Structure formats: structure tokens, C-alpha cells
Coordinates of C-alpha atoms in Angstrom, one line a residue:
X1 CA -34.9 -36.3 24.3
X2 CA -32.9 -36.2 21.1
X3 CA -29.4 -37.5 21.5
X4 CA -26.4 -38.0 19.0
X5 CA -26.1 -41.6 17.9
X6 CA -22.3 -41.4 17.1
X7 CA -19.9 -39.7 19.4
X8 CA -17.5 -37.6 17.5
X9 CA -14.0 -36.6 19.1
X10 CA -12.5 -33.2 18.6
X11 CA -9.6 -34.5 16.8
X12 CA -11.9 -35.8 14.0
X13 CA -13.2 -32.4 13.1
X14 CA -12.7 -31.3 9.6
X15 CA -13.6 -27.9 8.4
X16 CA -14.1 -29.2 4.8
X17 CA -17.9 -29.2 4.1
X18 CA -18.6 -28.9 7.9
X19 CA -21.2 -26.0 7.3
X20 CA -23.6 -28.5 5.5
X21 CA -23.5 -30.8 8.4
X22 CA -26.1 -31.1 11.2
X23 CA -25.3 -30.1 14.8
X24 CA -23.3 -32.7 16.6
X25 CA -24.6 -34.4 19.9
X26 CA -21.5 -33.2 21.8
X27 CA -21.4 -29.7 23.2
X28 CA -17.6 -29.6 23.1
X29 CA -17.4 -30.7 19.4
X30 CA -19.9 -28.0 18.6
X31 CA -18.2 -25.2 20.3
X32 CA -14.9 -26.3 18.9
X33 CA -16.3 -26.4 15.4
X34 CA -17.8 -23.0 15.8
X35 CA -14.6 -21.5 17.1
X36 CA -12.6 -23.1 14.2
X37 CA -14.8 -21.8 11.5
X38 CA -14.8 -18.2 13.1
X39 CA -11.1 -18.5 13.3
X40 CA -11.2 -18.1 17.1
X41 CA -12.6 -14.7 16.6
X42 CA -12.0 -12.2 19.5
X43 CA -15.6 -10.9 19.5
X44 CA -17.3 -14.4 20.0
X45 CA -18.3 -14.7 23.6
X46 CA -19.0 -18.2 24.9
X47 CA -20.4 -18.5 28.5
X48 CA -20.5 -22.2 29.7
X49 CA -22.8 -23.3 32.7
X50 CA -24.0 -26.4 34.4
X51 CA -27.8 -27.3 33.7
X52 CA -28.1 -30.3 36.0
X53 CA -25.8 -30.9 39.0
X54 CA -26.6 -34.6 39.6
X55 CA -25.5 -35.6 36.0
X56 CA -23.1 -32.8 35.4
X57 CA -25.1 -31.7 32.2
X58 CA -23.4 -28.7 30.5
X59 CA -24.7 -26.0 28.4
X60 CA -23.3 -22.8 26.7
X61 CA -24.5 -19.5 25.6
X62 CA -22.9 -17.9 22.5
X63 CA -23.1 -14.4 21.0
X64 CA -21.1 -11.9 19.1
X65 CA -20.1 -9.0 21.0
X66 CA -21.2 -5.7 19.5
X67 CA -24.2 -7.4 17.6
X68 CA -26.4 -8.1 20.5
X69 CA -28.2 -6.0 23.2
X70 CA -26.1 -7.1 26.3
X71 CA -28.9 -6.1 28.6
X72 CA -31.2 -8.5 27.0
X73 CA -28.7 -11.3 27.1
X74 CA -27.9 -10.8 30.7
X75 CA -31.5 -10.2 32.0
X76 CA -33.4 -12.7 29.9
X77 CA -31.0 -15.4 29.2
X78 CA -28.0 -15.6 31.5
X79 CA -29.7 -14.6 34.7
X80 CA -32.8 -16.7 34.0
X81 CA -30.9 -19.8 33.3
X82 CA -28.2 -19.5 36.1
X83 CA -30.2 -17.7 38.9
X84 CA -34.0 -18.0 38.5
X85 CA -34.1 -21.6 37.1
X86 CA -31.4 -23.5 39.2
X87 CA -30.1 -26.7 38.0
X88 CA -31.7 -28.9 40.7
X89 CA -35.3 -27.7 39.5
X90 CA -34.8 -29.0 35.9
X91 CA -35.5 -32.7 35.3
X92 CA -32.7 -34.4 33.3
X93 CA -35.2 -35.9 30.8
X94 CA -36.6 -32.6 29.9
X95 CA -33.7 -30.0 30.1
X96 CA -33.9 -28.9 26.5
X97 CA -37.7 -28.7 26.5
X98 CA -37.8 -26.9 29.9
X99 CA -35.3 -24.2 28.5
X100 CA -37.2 -23.9 25.3
X101 CA -40.7 -23.6 26.7
X102 CA -40.3 -22.0 30.0
X103 CA -37.0 -20.7 30.9
X104 CA -36.3 -18.2 28.2
X105 CA -38.7 -14.9 28.3
X106 CA -37.5 -13.7 24.8
X107 CA -40.4 -12.9 22.3
X108 CA -38.7 -14.6 19.3
X109 CA -37.1 -18.1 19.8
X110 CA -36.3 -20.4 16.9
X111 CA -35.0 -24.0 16.8
X112 CA -32.5 -25.3 14.3
X113 CA -30.3 -28.5 13.7
X114 CA -28.2 -27.2 10.8
X115 CA -24.7 -25.7 11.5
X116 CA -24.9 -23.1 8.7
X117 CA -28.3 -21.9 9.8
X118 CA -26.8 -21.6 13.3
X119 CA -23.9 -19.7 12.2
X120 CA -26.0 -17.3 10.1
X121 CA -28.1 -16.6 13.2
X122 CA -25.1 -16.1 15.4
X123 CA -23.5 -13.6 12.9
X124 CA -26.8 -11.8 12.4
X125 CA -26.8 -10.8 16.1
X126 CA -28.8 -13.6 17.6
X127 CA -27.8 -15.5 20.7
X128 CA -27.4 -19.2 20.7
X129 CA -28.2 -21.8 23.5
X130 CA -26.6 -25.1 23.1
X131 CA -27.2 -28.1 25.4
X132 CA -24.9 -31.1 25.7
X133 CA -26.1 -34.5 24.2
X134 CA -28.7 -32.4 22.0
X135 CA -28.6 -32.2 18.2
X136 CA -30.8 -29.1 18.3
X137 CA -30.1 -25.7 19.3
X138 CA -32.0 -22.6 20.3
X139 CA -31.6 -19.0 18.9
X140 CA -32.9 -16.2 20.7
X141 CA -33.5 -12.8 19.0
X142 CA -31.3 -10.3 20.9
X143 CA -30.1 -7.9 17.9
X144 CA -28.9 -4.7 19.4
X145 CA -26.2 -3.1 17.6
X146 CA -25.8 0.7 17.4
X147 CA -27.5 2.4 14.6
X148 CA -27.7 6.1 13.4
X149 CA -31.2 6.6 14.6
X150 CA -34.0 8.3 12.7
X151 CA -32.8 11.8 11.5
X152 CA -33.6 14.4 9.1
X153 CA -32.8 13.6 5.6
X154 CA -29.8 15.5 4.0
X155 CA -30.4 14.7 0.3
X156 CA -34.2 15.5 0.0
X157 CA -34.8 18.5 2.0
X158 CA -38.4 19.9 2.2
X159 CA -39.8 23.1 3.5
X160 CA -43.1 21.6 4.6
X161 CA -43.6 17.7 5.3
X162 CA -42.0 15.2 7.7
X163 CA -38.4 15.5 8.5
X164 CA -37.6 11.9 9.2
X165 CA -35.6 9.7 7.0
X166 CA -34.7 6.1 6.6
X167 CA -31.8 4.6 8.5
X168 CA -29.3 1.8 7.9
X169 CA -31.4 -0.7 10.0
X170 CA -34.0 -2.7 8.0
X171 CA -36.3 -3.2 10.9
X172 CA -36.4 0.5 11.7
X173 CA -37.2 1.2 8.1
X174 CA -40.1 -1.2 8.0
X175 CA -41.5 0.2 11.1
X176 CA -41.3 3.8 9.5
X177 CA -43.5 2.5 6.7
X178 CA -45.8 0.7 9.1
X179 CA -46.5 3.9 11.1
X180 CA -47.7 5.5 7.8
X181 CA -49.8 2.6 6.4
X182 CA -51.7 0.8 9.0
X183 CA -53.5 -1.4 6.5
X184 CA -53.4 -5.0 7.3
X185 CA -53.0 -5.7 3.5
X186 CA -49.5 -4.3 3.7
X187 CA -47.1 -7.2 2.9
X188 CA -43.3 -7.3 3.9
X189 CA -41.7 -10.4 2.3
X190 CA -38.2 -11.1 3.6
X191 CA -35.1 -12.3 1.4
X192 CA -31.6 -12.9 1.9
X193 CA -29.1 -11.9 -0.8
X194 CA -25.5 -12.3 -1.3
X195 CA -23.5 -15.6 -0.7
X196 CA -21.1 -13.9 1.8
X197 CA -22.9 -11.0 3.3
X198 CA -26.3 -12.7 3.5
X199 CA -27.9 -9.2 3.3
X200 CA -31.5 -9.0 4.7
X201 CA -33.9 -7.5 2.1
X202 CA -37.6 -6.8 2.5
X203 CA -40.1 -6.4 -0.3
X204 CA -43.0 -4.3 0.6
X205 CA -46.4 -3.9 -1.3
X206 CA -50.1 -3.5 -0.6
X207 CA -51.9 -6.7 -1.5
X208 CA -55.0 -5.9 -3.6
X209 CA -53.5 -2.6 -4.7
X210 CA -50.1 -3.6 -6.3
X211 CA -50.1 -5.4 -9.6
X212 CA -49.6 -9.0 -8.9
X213 CA -47.5 -9.5 -12.1
X214 CA -44.9 -6.8 -11.0
X215 CA -44.6 -8.5 -7.5
X216 CA -44.0 -11.9 -9.0
X217 CA -41.5 -10.4 -11.6
X218 CA -39.6 -8.5 -8.8
X219 CA -39.2 -11.7 -6.7
X220 CA -38.2 -13.5 -9.8
X221 CA -35.5 -11.1 -10.5
X222 CA -34.4 -11.0 -6.8
X223 CA -34.1 -14.7 -6.6
X224 CA -31.9 -14.7 -9.7
X225 CA -29.2 -12.6 -8.1
X226 CA -26.1 -14.4 -7.5
X227 CA -23.3 -12.4 -6.0
X228 CA -21.0 -12.7 -3.1
X229 CA -22.1 -9.4 -1.4
X230 CA -24.6 -6.7 -1.2
X231 CA -23.4 -3.5 0.5
X232 CA -26.0 -1.0 -0.7
X233 CA -29.3 -1.0 -2.6
X234 CA -27.4 0.1 -5.7
X235 CA -26.1 -3.6 -6.2
X236 CA -29.9 -4.6 -6.4
X237 CA -30.9 -1.9 -8.6
X238 CA -28.5 -2.8 -11.2
X239 CA -29.6 -6.5 -11.2
X240 CA -33.3 -5.8 -11.5
X241 CA -33.6 -2.8 -13.7
X242 CA -34.5 -3.1 -17.4
X243 CA -32.9 -2.3 -19.9
X244 CA -29.6 -1.9 -18.1
X245 CA -27.9 0.2 -20.9
X246 CA -30.0 3.3 -20.7
X247 CA -28.7 6.4 -18.9
X248 CA -32.1 7.1 -17.6
X249 CA -33.0 5.5 -14.1
X250 CA -35.7 3.0 -14.2
X251 CA -35.7 2.4 -10.4
X252 CA -36.7 5.2 -8.1
X253 CA -34.8 5.5 -4.7
X254 CA -35.4 7.9 -1.8
X255 CA -34.6 8.4 1.8
X256 CA -38.0 9.6 2.7
X257 CA -40.6 7.3 4.3
X258 CA -43.6 9.4 3.1
X259 CA -42.4 9.1 -0.5
X260 CA -42.2 5.3 -0.2
X261 CA -45.6 5.1 1.5
X262 CA -47.2 7.4 -1.4
X263 CA -45.7 5.0 -3.9
X264 CA -47.1 2.0 -2.1
X265 CA -50.6 3.7 -2.1
X266 CA -50.1 4.2 -5.9
X267 CA -49.7 0.2 -6.3
X268 CA -45.9 0.3 -6.4
X269 CA -43.5 -2.1 -4.8
X270 CA -40.7 -1.0 -2.5
X271 CA -37.4 -2.9 -1.6
X272 CA -35.6 -2.2 1.7
X273 CA -32.1 -3.4 1.9
X274 CA -30.4 -3.7 5.3
X275 CA -27.3 -1.4 5.7
X276 CA -28.5 1.5 3.6
X277 CA -30.9 4.3 4.0
X278 CA -31.8 4.4 0.4
X279 CA -35.1 2.4 -0.3
X280 CA -35.9 1.3 -3.9
X281 CA -39.4 1.8 -5.6
X282 CA -40.7 0.1 -8.9
X283 CA -42.0 0.6 -11.3
X284 CA -40.5 4.0 -11.8
X285 CA -41.7 6.3 -14.4
X286 CA -40.1 9.4 -15.9
X287 CA -42.6 11.8 -14.3
X288 CA -41.9 10.2 -10.8
X289 CA -38.4 11.8 -11.0
X290 CA -39.9 15.2 -11.6
X291 CA -42.1 15.1 -8.6
X292 CA -41.5 15.8 -4.9
X293 CA -43.5 14.6 -1.9
X294 CA -43.8 18.3 -1.0
X295 CA -45.9 18.9 -4.1
X296 CA -48.8 17.1 -2.0
X297 CA -48.1 19.0 1.0
X298 CA -48.4 22.6 -0.5
X299 CA -51.7 23.9 -2.0
X300 CA -52.3 22.4 -5.5
X301 CA -51.8 25.7 -7.4
X302 CA -48.3 26.0 -5.7
X303 CA -47.5 22.4 -6.4
X304 CA -48.5 22.8 -10.1
X305 CA -46.2 25.8 -10.5
X306 CA -43.3 24.1 -8.9
X307 CA -43.7 21.2 -11.2
X308 CA -43.9 23.2 -14.3
X309 CA -40.7 25.1 -13.2
X310 CA -38.9 21.8 -12.6
X311 CA -39.9 20.8 -16.3
X312 CA -38.6 24.2 -17.5
X313 CA -35.4 23.7 -15.6
X314 CA -34.9 20.3 -17.3
X315 CA -35.1 21.8 -20.7
X316 CA -32.7 24.5 -19.7
X317 CA -30.2 22.0 -18.1
X318 CA -30.3 19.7 -21.1
X319 CA -30.4 22.2 -24.1
X320 CA -29.1 25.7 -23.1
X321 CA -25.3 25.2 -23.8
X322 CA -26.1 23.3 -27.1
X323 CA -28.5 26.1 -28.1
X324 CA -25.9 28.9 -27.5
X325 CA -23.3 26.9 -29.4
X326 CA -25.6 26.3 -32.4
X327 CA -26.9 30.0 -32.6
X328 CA -23.6 31.7 -32.2
X329 CA -21.7 29.3 -34.6
X330 CA -24.3 28.7 -37.4
X331 CA -27.5 30.7 -36.9
X332 CA -26.3 34.4 -36.1
X333 CA -29.3 35.7 -38.1
X334 CA -31.5 34.5 -35.2
X335 CA -29.9 37.0 -32.8
X336 CA -31.2 40.5 -32.6
X337 CA -28.4 42.9 -34.0
X338 CA -27.6 44.9 -30.7
X339 CA -27.2 41.5 -28.9
X340 CA -25.1 40.1 -31.8
X341 CA -22.8 43.1 -31.9
X342 CA -22.4 42.7 -28.0
X343 CA -21.6 39.0 -28.2
X344 CA -19.1 39.6 -31.2
X345 CA -17.3 42.1 -29.1
X346 CA -17.1 39.8 -26.1
X347 CA -15.7 37.0 -28.2
X348 CA -13.2 39.2 -30.1
X349 CA -10.2 38.1 -28.0
X350 CA -11.3 34.6 -27.3
X351 CA -9.1 32.1 -29.1
X352 CA -11.4 29.2 -28.9
X353 CA -14.7 28.4 -30.7
X354 CA -18.0 28.3 -28.8
X355 CA -17.9 24.5 -28.5
X356 CA -14.5 24.4 -26.9
X357 CA -15.4 27.3 -24.5
X358 CA -18.5 25.3 -23.4
X359 CA -16.6 22.1 -22.9
X360 CA -13.9 23.7 -20.8
X361 CA -16.5 25.5 -18.7
X362 CA -18.9 22.5 -18.2
X363 CA -16.0 20.1 -17.5
X364 CA -14.4 22.7 -15.0
X365 CA -17.8 23.0 -13.3
X366 CA -18.3 19.2 -13.1
X367 CA -14.9 18.9 -11.4
X368 CA -15.9 21.6 -8.9
X369 CA -19.0 20.0 -8.2
X370 CA -17.5 16.5 -7.4
X371 CA -14.8 18.2 -5.3
X372 CA -17.5 20.0 -3.3
X373 CA -19.2 16.7 -2.6
X374 CA -16.1 14.9 -1.5
X375 CA -14.5 17.6 0.6
X376 CA -15.2 17.8 4.3
X377 CA -18.4 19.8 4.9
X378 CA -16.6 22.6 6.7
X379 CA -14.7 23.5 3.6
X380 CA -16.5 21.9 0.7
X381 CA -19.1 24.5 0.0
X382 CA -16.5 27.3 0.5
X383 CA -14.1 25.7 -2.0
X384 CA -16.9 25.0 -4.6
X385 CA -18.3 28.5 -4.5
X386 CA -15.0 30.4 -4.3
X387 CA -13.4 28.1 -6.9
X388 CA -16.2 28.7 -9.4
X389 CA -16.2 32.5 -8.7
X390 CA -12.4 32.8 -8.9
X391 CA -12.0 30.5 -12.0
X392 CA -14.8 32.1 -13.8
X393 CA -13.6 35.7 -13.2
X394 CA -10.0 34.8 -14.0
X395 CA -10.9 32.9 -17.3
X396 CA -12.8 36.0 -18.4
X397 CA -10.0 38.3 -17.6
X398 CA -7.5 36.0 -19.3
X399 CA -9.7 36.1 -22.5
X400 CA -10.1 32.3 -22.6
X401 CA -13.8 32.5 -22.3
X402 CA -16.5 35.1 -23.0
X403 CA -18.7 36.4 -20.3
X404 CA -21.8 35.2 -22.0
X405 CA -20.6 31.6 -21.8
X406 CA -19.9 31.9 -18.1
X407 CA -23.6 33.1 -17.6
X408 CA -24.9 30.2 -19.9
X409 CA -22.9 27.7 -17.8
X410 CA -24.0 29.0 -14.5
X411 CA -27.7 29.0 -15.5
X412 CA -27.5 25.5 -16.6
X413 CA -25.7 24.4 -13.4
X414 CA -28.4 26.0 -11.3
X415 CA -31.0 24.5 -13.4
X416 CA -29.8 21.0 -12.8
X417 CA -30.0 21.4 -9.1
X418 CA -33.8 21.8 -9.3
X419 CA -34.5 18.2 -9.9
X420 CA -35.7 16.4 -6.6
X421 CA -34.1 13.1 -7.6
X422 CA -30.3 13.1 -7.9
X423 CA -30.1 10.2 -10.3
X424 CA -32.3 12.0 -12.9
X425 CA -29.7 14.8 -12.9
X426 CA -26.9 12.6 -13.7
X427 CA -28.2 11.5 -17.2
X428 CA -29.0 15.2 -18.0
X429 CA -25.4 16.0 -17.3
X430 CA -24.1 13.3 -19.5
X431 CA -26.4 13.8 -22.4
X432 CA -25.6 17.6 -22.4
X433 CA -22.2 17.0 -23.8
X434 CA -23.6 14.8 -26.7
X435 CA -25.9 17.5 -27.6
X436 CA -23.2 20.1 -27.6
X437 CA -21.3 18.0 -30.0
X438 CA -24.4 17.8 -32.4
X439 CA -24.9 21.5 -32.0
X440 CA -21.2 22.2 -32.9
X441 CA -21.4 19.7 -36.0
X442 CA -25.0 20.4 -37.4
X443 CA -26.3 23.4 -35.5
X444 CA -29.9 23.5 -34.8
X445 CA -30.6 20.5 -36.9
X446 CA -28.2 18.4 -34.8
X447 CA -30.1 19.5 -31.8
X448 CA -33.5 18.5 -33.3
X449 CA -32.0 15.2 -34.3
X450 CA -30.8 14.5 -30.8
X451 CA -34.2 15.6 -29.4
X452 CA -35.9 13.1 -31.8
X453 CA -33.5 10.3 -30.8
X454 CA -34.1 11.2 -27.1
X455 CA -37.8 11.1 -27.2
X456 CA -37.8 7.7 -29.2
X457 CA -35.4 6.2 -26.7
X458 CA -37.6 7.4 -23.8
X459 CA -40.7 6.0 -25.4
X460 CA -39.0 2.6 -26.0
X461 CA -38.1 2.2 -22.2
X462 CA -40.0 0.1 -19.7
X463 CA -39.9 -0.4 -16.0
X464 CA -41.2 -3.8 -15.0
X465 CA -43.5 -3.8 -18.0
X466 CA -44.9 -0.3 -17.5
X467 CA -44.1 2.3 -20.3
X468 CA -41.5 4.6 -19.0
X469 CA -43.2 7.8 -20.4
X470 CA -46.7 6.8 -19.1
X471 CA -49.1 8.6 -18.9
X472 CA -47.8 10.6 -22.0
X473 CA -47.0 7.7 -24.2
X474 CA -49.4 5.9 -24.2
X475 CA -51.6 8.8 -23.5
X476 CA -53.9 8.2 -20.5
X477 CA -56.2 11.2 -20.3
X478 CA -57.6 10.4 -16.7
X479 CA -54.0 10.1 -15.3
X480 CA -53.0 13.8 -16.4
X481 CA -54.4 15.3 -13.4
X482 CA -51.4 14.4 -11.3
X483 CA -48.5 14.8 -13.8
X484 CA -47.6 18.3 -15.1
X485 CA -50.5 19.7 -12.9
X486 CA -51.6 18.5 -9.5
X487 CA -55.4 18.5 -9.0
X488 CA -56.7 19.3 -5.5
X489 CA -56.8 16.1 -3.2
X490 CA -60.5 15.9 -3.4
X491 CA -59.9 15.5 -7.2
X492 CA -57.4 12.8 -6.9
X493 CA -59.7 9.9 -6.2
X494 CA -58.2 7.3 -8.4
X495 CA -54.8 5.7 -8.5
X496 CA -52.6 5.8 -11.7
X497 CA -53.8 3.0 -14.1
X498 CA -50.1 2.3 -15.0
X499 CA -49.2 0.9 -11.7
X500 CA -52.6 -0.3 -10.0
X501 CA -54.8 -2.4 -12.2
X502 CA -57.0 -3.3 -9.2
X503 CA -58.5 -1.2 -6.5
X504 CA -58.1 2.0 -8.6
X505 CA -60.4 4.0 -6.3
X506 CA -58.8 5.9 -3.3
X507 CA -62.2 6.5 -1.8
X508 CA -64.7 4.1 -0.2
X509 CA -67.6 6.0 -1.7
X510 CA -68.3 8.5 1.2
X511 CA -69.3 12.1 0.3
X512 CA -66.4 14.3 -0.5
X513 CA -66.2 17.7 0.9
X514 CA -64.8 20.5 -1.3
X515 CA -63.8 23.4 0.9
X516 CA -65.5 22.6 4.3
X517 CA -67.9 20.4 5.8
X518 CA -71.4 20.0 4.4

């Protein structure tokens, strides 16, 4: 039996540097230290018990109320130690070993002798078992806090496909991925990030399919994170993305398990953060933000049409207001005469130039959009729709803006909602104002200048060493079958070369049937 060599009294306890110490041999000292460190927390539950009657050997069970499954604590720890294994049946010389090896019918039991590790496990929802005169303690996995459960995603709705989404519980999220990928090569590496929150983070990848250099680089970046707390995956995203000063996202996030499973099968790496349903995926390419998991559930021709529609909507959302400003201000000769006369008649009583009109309308719509998101669901959609209609109609009747400008802003706003990924729509909204300034200053030449700068910037970006515009720049002909167009599934037999340098074949060499069994 391991016994403390030096007896420490309760009066000698100092909280300074206590966390770095080992567990004391006195049960009362350990309990007092834990209560002092936690500030006599009201949710700390301590159940004392006698483990051996003849020698009056004491023990204690500790857990945090609300973080544990009380049924498991009651049935598999307290009841077993106090009823099924009475004190007279436990030998004094082997009390600790008997409890560890025979008395606790819990699947996961860990042993520790460090106070900081003991407190971390206690605050993570585990139940502690302490025995007097022992410098070791047992920690039983009894986590059982309330969670939201697996529900339908609210931000990435689909017509056809799974309706489940990730939750705020890390283990539930890893299980959702395991259900879809039953490959033994699926790796789940655990990490803890945050000096105070000590947030659990899991790194998922398929060994032999994912690029080893990307996995090592991701682990290195995660290990360098030094922050007091991680409350959402957005904290980690800002630490690991490169470069950090571009408006375009270099890390993909989603609430859909099927999207993460599809990314893992392509050789990418996922990061699951405890406490948030948003799971990160790297490397992230520009084309990934224009694709949806539903593209692979619909027929290939429908999926191709929808992808082309998204790309067209991207162009409209980015360039339509600036094109209207440039043409009506500098290049009226490009407008047919009947349409030019109609536009001139509409703008006759408008006191502002087209640029000011566009800025006012775009800023107003952005305010309405944010108000609709933050307002309660019962009134949010009504306020945003009614506000847009009332303000637009009132602005036209008051002569502040022309009807054509209202139409342009409305089409632009609708097009920005087509993107499957919300974090790609944000940079489009930001860059739209820059292009409007260039259009008001230099006309179409300013738009072309902005387009060239945008393309050069996109081509200069990388995500974990992978070119952001791949497979367009650099051009990879064999990967074009799943970018703008989607080939049928029997034609998608290789993984993207940008993210999977090994195990590029999706098939094991069996005969592929095209349109029925042979």
C-alpha cells in the first residue's frame, strides 16, 4: 500500500502553488484543499464513507452536481461501495486495490497522483474516489450533463439528404462521424486547449488518405495556441488559418456530419471543439464554399446546374451594383436608347448620384439583415420583410432613390443568399462596397482593376500549403470533374489530388456498373 510519508495538518495548507503538488496522504487534507481551491463551491458534492470498520479507514466520493450522471454515480459507485461490498469484506492491506480492481463496475477508470489532474477530471464531469492514507486517487468516467441532442440543422437546410446536425457535445459529434465512416483507419486525436477552459478538441483524419504533412502542420499550430479560453471553434479558426489578413475564409466549417465525412474521404482533416456544433475542416479551397452536400444526393445533371447557378449568383452579388453605377455614370452609350430614356426619367427627381443611392440602399439592407438575425424568431422575419418593403417603397415615393436601384439592390441581396456557406457570403458583402467605390471613380476600368486585384489575391492564398484556387490555379485537368460540373458517381473514382496525395483511388478495383447490374 502507498502511504504518505509526511503528515500534513489542515492549518499548514497554502493555496499558493498547490495545484502543482501531489495528492497528500491524508484524506481530510485532500478534501480541504479541494474545497478551498473551488471556493467551497455549492455544486461540489462530497460523500464520506467508512471502508474498514476495524481500523476506521475512511474514504470519500466527490463529483460536481450537474456534470455527472447521478444514476451512474448512485448505482455503480455509491451503492457498490456501501452496500454490495461491505467494509468487513475488504482487507485493510488491499483496500485501494480492491476498490480499483473489483468494486467499481465502470468502463473507464483512471488513476492519478497529481492534484491539478485530479481537479481537471473533477471539473470535466468525472467522479473521484479518495481513500485515506493513499497518495493515489481514482477517477471514474460518469459524465452526464444535459445536451441539446441531435436535431435538424438550421443554417444548412437541404431538400434531400440527412437532417441530423452536430451538437455541443464532443463525444456525440465524434460518434456521428463514426456512424458514417466505419473504417478502422479513422483516427481521432484528443487535445486540450485553453489555460482556464481546458476545452476538449478532437482532430479527425483517415490515416493513409489524409496528407501526413497537413496533419503534422495542424497539430503544430494547435499546440502553439496559448489563450485562457476557447468558447467556440472560431477561436481556433483564427489561430490556425493562413494568411490571417484576407477577407476570404481559409477554414471551412459546417454543422452537417455528412459534409465532414465527405471531406475526410477526400483526404481532409476535421477539428471538433467541445461546446460548439460548428466543426472545422482543412484544407479549405474556394470551390468548397460553392458546393453543398446535396449536390451529391441529387442527380449529377441537377447538381451541375445548381453549381453553375451558384457561380452566376456569386458574380451578381459581387459586381451588379458596381456595374450599374459604372454604366449609368460613365458609360451611358452601352445602354439601349429606350432603356436609357426610362432610367433618365426615373432619376430625374433623385438628388443623389448613383453611387450615393447604392451605398444608402446597400447599407440599409445590411442593417435590416442583421436586425432580422438578432430579433426573436417570432418577429424577426416579419420585421425584415416588412421593413424592406416599406423602406424601399417609401424611399422611391420620396424621390430619394430610383426604382431601378431598388431592383438592383434586391437582386443582389437575393443572390448573396444562394451560397451554401455563410462565411463566404460575408467577404462578398464587404468587397461589394470596394468595387462600388472603384466604379464610381473610374467606371468599368475601375471594376476591371478590382477584378484583376481580386483574382491575383485569390491565386496567392493557400490553406495549409494547398493553393486556394486549386484545381483552377494551378490547373489540374483530372480534378475538373467535380468542380463546376459534377460527374456521375461512377465517374468520380479518384480523390482530389490537392488534398490526397496517397490512396487517390476511391475504388478497390471491382467492376463498376453504369446504370444497372451487369
